[in-house]
Amino acid sequence: QVQLVESGGGLVQAGGSLRLSCTASGRTFSSYHMGWFRQAPGKERDFVAAINYRGSRTYYAGAVKGRFTISRDNAKNTVYLQMNSLKPEDTAVYYCNADLQYPLKAALEYDNWGQGTQVTIFS
């Protein structure tokens, strides 16, 4: 099981950008498909974006498609989420997760999470 550490969150004005990082421990990172999820206050944790183990396939939630880009660097055991044109409704704690299954499962099916990184967008 990989251990995950998210970083890169912050406080940004609407229309701005952030890049999140998720670094995984272990030598098998390149075998895992990776995903980003987010949880807004009082809401369930939802899927945001995913990328396959090679970085050749991606898919996105409708709310972020065209604004967010997921990528990975297997040499650095890291997956990224570039977030552009940010909106107040993007405010949430963002988490990553790893899976040998692609597409990834729904958030509620995962038990192992990192601490997440807080993203706050103000208008």
Tab-separated table of N, CA and C in Angstrom:
chain	number	residue	atom	x	y	z
A	1	GLN	N	0.847	-1.182	0.000
A	1	GLN	CA	0.000	0.000	0.000
A	1	GLN	C	0.890	1.242	0.000
A	2	VAL	N	0.596	2.181	-0.895
A	2	VAL	CA	1.405	3.384	-0.953
A	2	VAL	C	0.931	4.387	0.090
A	3	GLN	N	1.888	5.174	0.582
A	3	GLN	CA	1.576	6.284	1.475
A	3	GLN	C	1.617	7.566	0.661
A	4	LEU	N	0.645	8.448	0.895
A	4	LEU	CA	0.466	9.614	0.038
A	4	LEU	C	0.554	10.901	0.839
A	5	VAL	N	1.240	11.897	0.296
A	5	VAL	CA	1.350	13.203	0.940
A	5	VAL	C	1.005	14.281	-0.078
A	6	GLU	N	-0.068	15.015	0.201
A	6	GLU	CA	-0.512	16.086	-0.685
A	6	GLU	C	0.059	17.428	-0.240
A	7	SER	N	0.289	18.311	-1.202
A	7	SER	CA	0.788	19.647	-0.886
A	7	SER	C	0.413	20.604	-2.004
A	8	GLY	N	0.626	21.907	-1.746
A	8	GLY	CA	0.416	22.901	-2.780
A	8	GLY	C	-0.851	23.723	-2.660
A	9	GLY	N	-1.675	23.410	-1.679
A	9	GLY	CA	-2.901	24.177	-1.513
A	9	GLY	C	-2.616	25.587	-1.037
A	10	GLY	N	-3.660	26.405	-1.002
A	10	GLY	CA	-3.493	27.773	-0.547
A	10	GLY	C	-4.747	28.585	-0.716
A	11	LEU	N	-4.596	29.898	-0.499
A	11	LEU	CA	-5.687	30.862	-0.614
A	11	LEU	C	-5.463	31.665	-1.886
A	12	VAL	N	-6.416	31.599	-2.805
A	12	VAL	CA	-6.254	32.208	-4.126
A	12	VAL	C	-7.539	32.941	-4.522
A	13	GLN	N	-7.369	34.034	-5.206
A	13	GLN	CA	-8.517	34.769	-5.717
A	13	GLN	C	-9.134	34.032	-6.902
A	14	ALA	N	-10.423	34.156	-7.050
A	14	ALA	CA	-11.128	33.544	-8.184
A	14	ALA	C	-10.477	33.972	-9.495
A	15	GLY	N	-10.336	33.003	-10.401
A	15	GLY	CA	-9.660	33.246	-11.668
A	15	GLY	C	-8.196	32.884	-11.645
A	16	GLY	N	-7.657	32.653	-10.465
A	16	GLY	CA	-6.256	32.317	-10.319
A	16	GLY	C	-5.970	30.851	-10.545
A	17	SER	N	-4.721	30.463	-10.259
A	17	SER	CA	-4.261	29.096	-10.500
A	17	SER	C	-3.505	28.554	-9.290
A	18	LEU	N	-3.504	27.254	-9.173
A	18	LEU	CA	-2.702	26.534	-8.191
A	18	LEU	C	-2.261	25.227	-8.813
A	19	ARG	N	-1.134	24.710	-8.348
A	19	ARG	CA	-0.722	23.370	-8.729
A	19	ARG	C	-0.524	22.540	-7.469
A	20	LEU	N	-1.290	21.486	-7.380
A	20	LEU	CA	-1.178	20.562	-6.264
A	20	LEU	C	-0.223	19.424	-6.624
A	21	SER	N	0.429	18.901	-5.594
A	21	SER	CA	1.317	17.753	-5.767
A	21	SER	C	0.918	16.661	-4.787
A	22	CYS	N	1.128	15.444	-5.202
A	22	CYS	CA	0.905	14.288	-4.342
A	22	CYS	C	2.094	13.365	-4.536
A	23	THR	N	2.860	13.177	-3.474
A	23	THR	CA	4.035	12.333	-3.539
A	23	THR	C	3.768	11.029	-2.806
A	24	ALA	N	4.136	9.937	-3.443
A	24	ALA	CA	3.870	8.613	-2.892
A	24	ALA	C	5.166	7.939	-2.481
A	25	SER	N	5.092	7.171	-1.427
A	25	SER	CA	6.237	6.380	-1.002
A	25	SER	C	6.226	5.050	-1.729
A	26	GLY	N	7.341	4.370	-1.719
A	26	GLY	CA	7.381	3.037	-2.291
A	26	GLY	C	7.910	3.025	-3.712
A	27	ARG	N	8.344	1.841	-4.129
A	27	ARG	CA	8.966	1.696	-5.441
A	27	ARG	C	7.978	1.290	-6.515
A	28	THR	N	6.700	1.136	-6.145
A	28	THR	CA	5.733	0.641	-7.107
A	28	THR	C	4.790	1.716	-7.605
A	29	PHE	N	5.135	2.993	-7.393
A	29	PHE	CA	4.249	4.094	-7.794
A	29	PHE	C	3.868	3.979	-9.257
A	30	SER	N	4.804	3.641	-10.103
A	30	SER	CA	4.541	3.612	-11.536
A	30	SER	C	3.568	2.506	-11.944
A	31	SER	N	3.226	1.624	-11.015
A	31	SER	CA	2.256	0.568	-11.300
A	31	SER	C	0.823	1.012	-11.025
A	32	TYR	N	0.670	2.115	-10.303
A	32	TYR	CA	-0.639	2.552	-9.847
A	32	TYR	C	-1.233	3.638	-10.748
A	33	HIS	N	-2.521	3.511	-10.949
A	33	HIS	CA	-3.296	4.612	-11.500
A	33	HIS	C	-3.569	5.581	-10.346
A	34	MET	N	-3.620	6.866	-10.637
A	34	MET	CA	-3.742	7.864	-9.572
A	34	MET	C	-4.947	8.761	-9.800
A	35	GLY	N	-5.509	9.215	-8.698
A	35	GLY	CA	-6.654	10.106	-8.810
A	35	GLY	C	-6.621	11.206	-7.777
A	36	TRP	N	-7.301	12.298	-8.104
A	36	TRP	CA	-7.532	13.392	-7.172
A	36	TRP	C	-9.008	13.428	-6.805
A	37	PHE	N	-9.265	13.714	-5.551
A	37	PHE	CA	-10.606	13.841	-5.020
A	37	PHE	C	-10.665	15.121	-4.192
A	38	ARG	N	-11.862	15.586	-3.891
A	38	ARG	CA	-11.970	16.765	-3.039
A	38	ARG	C	-13.225	16.670	-2.165
A	39	GLN	N	-13.124	17.345	-1.017
A	39	GLN	CA	-14.247	17.354	-0.078
A	39	GLN	C	-14.464	18.771	0.410
A	40	ALA	N	-15.604	19.320	0.035
A	40	ALA	CA	-15.986	20.653	0.479
A	40	ALA	C	-16.668	20.541	1.846
A	41	PRO	N	-16.694	21.619	2.611
A	41	PRO	CA	-17.314	21.577	3.940
A	41	PRO	C	-18.756	21.105	3.873
A	42	GLY	N	-19.078	20.113	4.695
A	42	GLY	CA	-20.431	19.605	4.761
A	42	GLY	C	-20.856	18.721	3.608
A	43	LYS	N	-19.906	18.390	2.730
A	43	LYS	CA	-20.256	17.573	1.562
A	43	LYS	C	-19.435	16.292	1.537
A	44	GLU	N	-19.845	15.359	0.701
A	44	GLU	CA	-19.109	14.111	0.544
A	44	GLU	C	-17.840	14.347	-0.290
A	45	ARG	N	-16.925	13.418	-0.163
A	45	ARG	CA	-15.708	13.467	-0.956
A	45	ARG	C	-16.032	13.021	-2.381
A	46	ASP	N	-15.630	13.816	-3.351
A	46	ASP	CA	-15.973	13.551	-4.747
A	46	ASP	C	-14.735	13.386	-5.610
A	47	PHE	N	-14.904	12.671	-6.688
A	47	PHE	CA	-13.859	12.482	-7.677
A	47	PHE	C	-13.611	13.787	-8.438
A	48	VAL	N	-12.329	14.043	-8.767
A	48	VAL	CA	-11.956	15.231	-9.536
A	48	VAL	C	-11.299	14.836	-10.858
A	49	ALA	N	-10.252	14.004	-10.791
A	49	ALA	CA	-9.500	13.667	-12.002
A	49	ALA	C	-8.700	12.400	-11.759
A	50	ALA	N	-8.366	11.689	-12.828
A	50	ALA	CA	-7.559	10.484	-12.707
A	50	ALA	C	-6.637	10.342	-13.901
A	51	ILE	N	-5.575	9.591	-13.684
A	51	ILE	CA	-4.587	9.354	-14.735
A	51	ILE	C	-4.114	7.914	-14.642
A	52	ASN	N	-3.888	7.281	-15.765
A	52	ASN	CA	-3.461	5.882	-15.716
A	52	ASN	C	-1.980	5.783	-15.369
A	53	TYR	N	-1.504	4.565	-15.165
A	53	TYR	CA	-0.160	4.375	-14.619
A	53	TYR	C	0.931	4.930	-15.528
A	54	ARG	N	0.670	4.959	-16.839
A	54	ARG	CA	1.677	5.445	-17.783
A	54	ARG	C	1.566	6.941	-18.027
A	55	GLY	N	0.457	7.524	-17.602
A	55	GLY	CA	0.237	8.940	-17.889
A	55	GLY	C	-0.327	9.192	-19.267
A	56	SER	N	-0.808	8.164	-19.926
A	56	SER	CA	-1.284	8.306	-21.299
A	56	SER	C	-2.789	8.497	-21.405
A	57	ARG	N	-3.507	8.275	-20.309
A	57	ARG	CA	-4.964	8.424	-20.319
A	57	ARG	C	-5.397	9.200	-19.088
A	58	THR	N	-6.340	10.096	-19.279
A	58	THR	CA	-6.875	10.883	-18.169
A	58	THR	C	-8.384	11.019	-18.317
A	59	TYR	N	-9.050	11.313	-17.205
A	59	TYR	CA	-10.461	11.689	-17.279
A	59	TYR	C	-10.773	12.577	-16.091
A	60	TYR	N	-11.861	13.368	-16.251
A	60	TYR	CA	-12.163	14.440	-15.307
A	60	TYR	C	-13.633	14.471	-14.952
A	61	ALA	N	-13.906	15.000	-13.771
A	61	ALA	CA	-15.278	15.324	-13.424
A	61	ALA	C	-15.729	16.501	-14.293
A	62	GLY	N	-17.014	16.518	-14.590
A	62	GLY	CA	-17.529	17.555	-15.465
A	62	GLY	C	-17.279	18.962	-14.956
A	63	ALA	N	-17.314	19.133	-13.636
A	63	ALA	CA	-17.184	20.465	-13.055
A	63	ALA	C	-15.796	21.082	-13.252
A	64	VAL	N	-14.796	20.256	-13.532
A	64	VAL	CA	-13.420	20.760	-13.657
A	64	VAL	C	-12.844	20.575	-15.047
A	65	LYS	N	-13.530	19.853	-15.901
A	65	LYS	CA	-13.007	19.569	-17.238
A	65	LYS	C	-12.768	20.870	-17.997
A	66	GLY	N	-11.585	20.962	-18.588
A	66	GLY	CA	-11.215	22.171	-19.312
A	66	GLY	C	-10.496	23.196	-18.455
A	67	ARG	N	-10.548	23.034	-17.127
A	67	ARG	CA	-9.877	23.970	-16.225
A	67	ARG	C	-8.729	23.292	-15.468
A	68	PHE	N	-8.876	22.020	-15.141
A	68	PHE	CA	-7.874	21.278	-14.379
A	68	PHE	C	-7.162	20.294	-15.299
A	69	THR	N	-5.884	20.054	-14.997
A	69	THR	CA	-5.102	19.077	-15.738
A	69	THR	C	-4.322	18.210	-14.770
A	70	ILE	N	-4.496	16.898	-14.889
A	70	ILE	CA	-3.758	15.956	-14.073
A	70	ILE	C	-2.567	15.448	-14.881
A	71	SER	N	-1.433	15.278	-14.201
A	71	SER	CA	-0.237	14.747	-14.848
A	71	SER	C	0.575	14.000	-13.792
A	72	ARG	N	1.595	13.291	-14.239
A	72	ARG	CA	2.414	12.543	-13.292
A	72	ARG	C	3.849	12.481	-13.777
A	73	ASP	N	4.741	12.309	-12.796
A	73	ASP	CA	6.155	12.101	-13.074
A	73	ASP	C	6.551	10.853	-12.295
A	74	ASN	N	6.631	9.739	-12.964
A	74	ASN	CA	6.919	8.477	-12.278
A	74	ASN	C	8.334	8.454	-11.698
A	75	ALA	N	9.243	9.199	-12.289
A	75	ALA	CA	10.602	9.250	-11.741
A	75	ALA	C	10.628	9.949	-10.387
A	76	LYS	N	9.648	10.807	-10.133
A	76	LYS	CA	9.567	11.531	-8.861
A	76	LYS	C	8.472	10.999	-7.952
A	77	ASN	N	7.830	9.916	-8.351
A	77	ASN	CA	6.729	9.345	-7.549
A	77	ASN	C	5.664	10.406	-7.229
A	78	THR	N	5.364	11.251	-8.177
A	78	THR	CA	4.484	12.390	-7.910
A	78	THR	C	3.418	12.528	-8.992
A	79	VAL	N	2.221	12.854	-8.547
A	79	VAL	CA	1.135	13.209	-9.443
A	79	VAL	C	0.745	14.647	-9.145
A	80	TYR	N	0.385	15.383	-10.191
A	80	TYR	CA	0.077	16.799	-10.074
A	80	TYR	C	-1.355	17.083	-10.482
A	81	LEU	N	-1.867	18.192	-9.972
A	81	LEU	CA	-3.155	18.703	-10.437
A	81	LEU	C	-2.993	20.196	-10.675
A	82	GLN	N	-2.919	20.572	-11.939
A	82	GLN	CA	-2.861	21.980	-12.303
A	82	GLN	C	-4.286	22.505	-12.375
A	83	MET	N	-4.562	23.524	-11.586
A	83	MET	CA	-5.914	24.065	-11.494
A	83	MET	C	-5.901	25.517	-11.970
A	84	ASN	N	-6.613	25.781	-13.037
A	84	ASN	CA	-6.709	27.119	-13.606
A	84	ASN	C	-8.140	27.620	-13.540
A	85	SER	N	-8.302	28.923	-13.720
A	85	SER	CA	-9.639	29.545	-13.711
A	85	SER	C	-10.433	29.106	-12.488
A	86	LEU	N	-9.809	29.197	-11.349
A	86	LEU	CA	-10.426	28.697	-10.122
A	86	LEU	C	-11.660	29.497	-9.740
A	87	LYS	N	-12.617	28.784	-9.152
A	87	LYS	CA	-13.884	29.373	-8.745
A	87	LYS	C	-14.089	29.152	-7.241
A	88	PRO	N	-14.896	29.976	-6.603
A	88	PRO	CA	-15.159	29.750	-5.170
A	88	PRO	C	-15.684	28.340	-4.881
A	89	GLU	N	-16.424	27.763	-5.808
A	89	GLU	CA	-16.951	26.415	-5.584
A	89	GLU	C	-15.885	25.323	-5.672
A	90	ASP	N	-14.665	25.688	-6.046
A	90	ASP	CA	-13.558	24.737	-6.005
A	90	ASP	C	-12.953	24.632	-4.603
A	91	THR	N	-13.406	25.467	-3.693
A	91	THR	CA	-12.908	25.436	-2.320
A	91	THR	C	-13.196	24.084	-1.680
A	92	ALA	N	-12.146	23.432	-1.201
A	92	ALA	CA	-12.269	22.089	-0.638
A	92	ALA	C	-10.903	21.638	-0.125
A	93	VAL	N	-10.912	20.527	0.589
A	93	VAL	CA	-9.668	19.816	0.876
A	93	VAL	C	-9.478	18.809	-0.257
A	94	TYR	N	-8.290	18.828	-0.839
A	94	TYR	CA	-7.998	17.973	-1.979
A	94	TYR	C	-7.110	16.806	-1.530
A	95	TYR	N	-7.480	15.625	-1.987
A	95	TYR	CA	-6.782	14.397	-1.638
A	95	TYR	C	-6.411	13.644	-2.914
A	96	CYS	N	-5.365	12.840	-2.815
A	96	CYS	CA	-5.063	11.923	-3.912
A	96	CYS	C	-5.211	10.493	-3.415
A	97	ASN	N	-5.297	9.591	-4.350
A	97	ASN	CA	-5.314	8.180	-4.002
A	97	ASN	C	-4.779	7.365	-5.165
A	98	ALA	N	-4.461	6.123	-4.858
A	98	ALA	CA	-3.830	5.226	-5.823
A	98	ALA	C	-4.645	3.957	-5.949
A	99	ASP	N	-4.661	3.382	-7.134
A	99	ASP	CA	-5.429	2.161	-7.363
A	99	ASP	C	-4.804	1.375	-8.495
A	100	LEU	N	-4.901	0.049	-8.390
A	100	LEU	CA	-4.473	-0.791	-9.495
A	100	LEU	C	-5.585	-0.937	-10.534
A	101	GLN	N	-6.781	-0.447	-10.177
A	101	GLN	CA	-7.933	-0.500	-11.070
A	101	GLN	C	-8.065	0.831	-11.801
A	102	TYR	N	-8.406	0.753	-13.084
A	102	TYR	CA	-8.679	1.959	-13.881
A	102	TYR	C	-9.909	1.686	-14.728
A	103	PRO	N	-10.879	2.588	-14.728
A	103	PRO	CA	-10.982	3.835	-13.961
A	103	PRO	C	-10.975	3.593	-12.449
A	104	LEU	N	-10.691	4.640	-11.692
A	104	LEU	CA	-10.673	4.512	-10.251
A	104	LEU	C	-12.075	4.322	-9.692
A	105	LYS	N	-12.142	3.833	-8.480
A	105	LYS	CA	-13.420	3.626	-7.809
A	105	LYS	C	-13.927	4.949	-7.224
A	106	ALA	N	-15.139	4.921	-6.718
A	106	ALA	CA	-15.684	6.089	-6.035
A	106	ALA	C	-14.936	6.333	-4.731
A	107	ALA	N	-14.926	7.568	-4.278
A	107	ALA	CA	-14.145	7.930	-3.094
A	107	ALA	C	-14.486	7.100	-1.872
A	108	LEU	N	-15.764	6.786	-1.698
A	108	LEU	CA	-16.167	6.090	-0.475
A	108	LEU	C	-15.637	4.668	-0.410
A	109	GLU	N	-15.094	4.154	-1.499
A	109	GLU	CA	-14.568	2.794	-1.496
A	109	GLU	C	-13.113	2.727	-1.066
A	110	TYR	N	-12.493	3.871	-0.806
A	110	TYR	CA	-11.103	3.887	-0.363
A	110	TYR	C	-11.034	4.119	1.144
A	111	ASP	N	-10.151	3.377	1.813
A	111	ASP	CA	-9.977	3.514	3.255
A	111	ASP	C	-8.721	4.310	3.599
A	112	ASN	N	-7.722	4.286	2.717
A	112	ASN	CA	-6.427	4.884	3.007
A	112	ASN	C	-6.327	6.249	2.335
A	113	TRP	N	-6.217	7.309	3.153
A	113	TRP	CA	-6.105	8.674	2.634
A	113	TRP	C	-4.951	9.393	3.300
A	114	GLY	N	-4.393	10.361	2.593
A	114	GLY	CA	-3.417	11.254	3.197
A	114	GLY	C	-4.124	12.346	3.983
A	115	GLN	N	-3.370	13.358	4.368
A	115	GLN	CA	-3.957	14.433	5.184
A	115	GLN	C	-4.689	15.460	4.332
A	116	GLY	N	-4.456	15.445	3.040
A	116	GLY	CA	-5.091	16.396	2.140
A	116	GLY	C	-4.417	17.751	2.181
A	117	THR	N	-4.811	18.606	1.241
A	117	THR	CA	-4.297	19.973	1.192
A	117	THR	C	-5.474	20.919	0.940
A	118	GLN	N	-5.544	21.976	1.728
A	118	GLN	CA	-6.680	22.884	1.682
A	118	GLN	C	-6.530	23.875	0.533
A	119	VAL	N	-7.584	23.986	-0.263
A	119	VAL	CA	-7.666	24.993	-1.326
A	119	VAL	C	-8.847	25.896	-1.011
A	120	THR	N	-8.590	27.193	-0.919
A	120	THR	CA	-9.640	28.165	-0.632
A	120	THR	C	-9.611	29.243	-1.707
A	121	ILE	N	-10.751	29.417	-2.364
A	121	ILE	CA	-10.870	30.399	-3.437
A	121	ILE	C	-11.847	31.482	-2.987
A	122	PHE	N	-11.397	32.735	-3.044
A	122	PHE	CA	-12.255	33.837	-2.644
A	122	PHE	C	-12.552	34.718	-3.858
A	123	SER	N	-13.735	35.330	-3.826
A	123	SER	CA	-14.154	36.167	-4.961
A	123	SER	C	-13.911	37.639	-4.679
